[in-house]
Amino acid sequence: MKRIGVLISGGGTNLQALIDKQGSVIKSGEIVCVCSNRSDAYGLERAKKAGIPTRVIRKNADCGGDDAEFNHRICAYMKEMDVDVIVLAGFLAILGGELLTEYADRIINIHPSLIPSFCGDGFYGLKVHEAALSYGVKVTGATAHLVNEITDGGRILLQKAVYIEDGDTPELLQKRVMEQAEWIILPEAVEMVCKQI
Ligand code: GAR
């Protein structure tokens, strides 16, 4: 069994999908810890309910706003927990340095669009869906990909398309993309990587 560390920043519905699919879709790994860069992230409650250890590491409050220190602390926690694979499940800070070297090809991110559309710096959360709606695309979706030094630029593992519907708002679209794509392909991508390494 590979040991999985999950990084979150918010509600943690993707974390919940991972927890719920342990043993069914995720057969080659288990979630051993959850780390959040926000102390008020609801995902921390989800982890606690599932009996998973948690840690909060904040860039400004704990690391003096220093990127290298922030990455170092997260990396040190992952090492302490003997993590093999890191999953960014709605983690809205950019990772770099040490963590990317130590965990090369072992960090998975879920992004709420069909990369290479609506991705890169500044495209996260609802902003992605606002951009898709204002561009007027008829199909969007989600992408599970490996993380490298280019924001949303690592190798694509899985993608799933979702249709835009009449009357969509960013919030409605976000919910449909989560339900029809993210919560399905993220656990599948995690299993792919755990099985392969
Ligand atoms: C998800 O839609 C995820 O794809 C997105 O943030 C949301 C987090 O929701 N991630 C990004 O935009 C990364 N660039 P969650 O906390 O309920 O899983």
Short mmCIF file of C-alpha atoms in Angstrom, two decimals, residues 87-154:
data_model
loop_
_atom_site.label_atom_id
_atom_site.label_comp_id
_atom_site.label_asym_id
_atom_site.label_seq_id
_atom_site.Cartn_x
_atom_site.Cartn_y
_atom_site.Cartn_z
CA VAL A 87 -2.62 14.77 -3.82
CA LEU A 88 -3.58 18.42 -4.24
CA ALA A 89 -7.33 18.28 -3.62
CA GLY A 90 -8.38 21.91 -3.93
CA PHE A 91 -5.02 23.17 -2.70
CA LEU A 92 -4.96 26.77 -3.87
CA ALA A 93 -1.32 27.73 -3.21
CA ILE A 94 1.48 27.17 -5.69
CA LEU A 95 4.09 24.56 -4.75
CA GLY A 96 7.72 24.75 -5.76
CA GLY A 97 11.32 24.00 -4.87
CA GLU A 98 12.15 21.13 -2.58
CA LEU A 99 8.73 19.52 -2.68
CA LEU A 100 8.72 19.25 -6.48
CA THR A 101 12.18 17.67 -6.50
CA GLU A 102 11.53 15.27 -3.63
CA TYR A 103 8.16 14.17 -5.01
CA ALA A 104 8.78 14.41 -8.77
CA ASP A 105 6.06 12.51 -10.69
CA ARG A 106 4.35 11.74 -7.38
CA ILE A 107 2.19 14.86 -6.96
CA ILE A 108 -1.30 14.81 -8.48
CA ASN A 109 -3.52 17.89 -8.92
CA ILE A 110 -7.17 18.21 -9.86
CA HIS A 111 -8.02 21.26 -11.98
CA PRO A 112 -11.60 22.24 -12.84
CA SER A 113 -11.25 22.70 -16.63
CA LEU A 114 -10.02 20.80 -19.66
CA ILE A 115 -6.33 21.78 -19.67
CA PRO A 116 -4.92 23.65 -21.66
CA SER A 117 -8.08 25.82 -21.43
CA PHE A 118 -8.61 28.12 -18.45
CA CYS A 119 -5.53 27.10 -16.48
CA GLY A 120 -2.24 28.52 -15.23
CA ASP A 121 -1.54 31.34 -12.79
CA GLY A 122 -4.69 33.05 -11.51
CA PHE A 123 -7.07 30.29 -12.64
CA TYR A 124 -8.38 28.56 -9.55
CA GLY A 125 -11.71 27.75 -7.94
CA LEU A 126 -14.70 29.75 -9.19
CA LYS A 127 -12.48 31.96 -11.38
CA VAL A 128 -12.02 29.02 -13.75
CA HIS A 129 -15.77 28.61 -14.24
CA GLU A 130 -16.30 32.38 -14.58
CA ALA A 131 -13.71 32.39 -17.36
CA ALA A 132 -15.28 29.40 -19.15
CA LEU A 133 -18.75 30.99 -19.04
CA SER A 134 -17.56 34.42 -20.16
CA TYR A 135 -15.62 32.88 -23.06
CA GLY A 136 -18.77 31.04 -24.07
CA VAL A 137 -17.43 27.50 -24.41
CA LYS A 138 -20.09 24.79 -24.65
CA VAL A 139 -18.01 22.04 -23.05
CA THR A 140 -15.72 22.23 -20.03
CA GLY A 141 -14.66 19.56 -17.52
CA ALA A 142 -11.84 18.58 -15.21
CA THR A 143 -8.24 17.39 -15.52
CA ALA A 144 -6.18 15.25 -13.16
CA HIS A 145 -2.49 15.81 -13.88
CA LEU A 146 0.98 15.47 -12.43
CA VAL A 147 2.51 18.59 -10.91
CA ASN A 148 5.76 20.13 -12.14
CA GLU A 149 7.25 23.63 -12.00
CA ILE A 150 4.78 24.96 -14.60
CA THR A 151 1.38 25.83 -13.08
CA ASP A 152 -1.10 23.23 -14.42
CA GLY A 153 1.60 22.16 -16.89
CA GLY A 154 2.46 18.60 -15.79
#
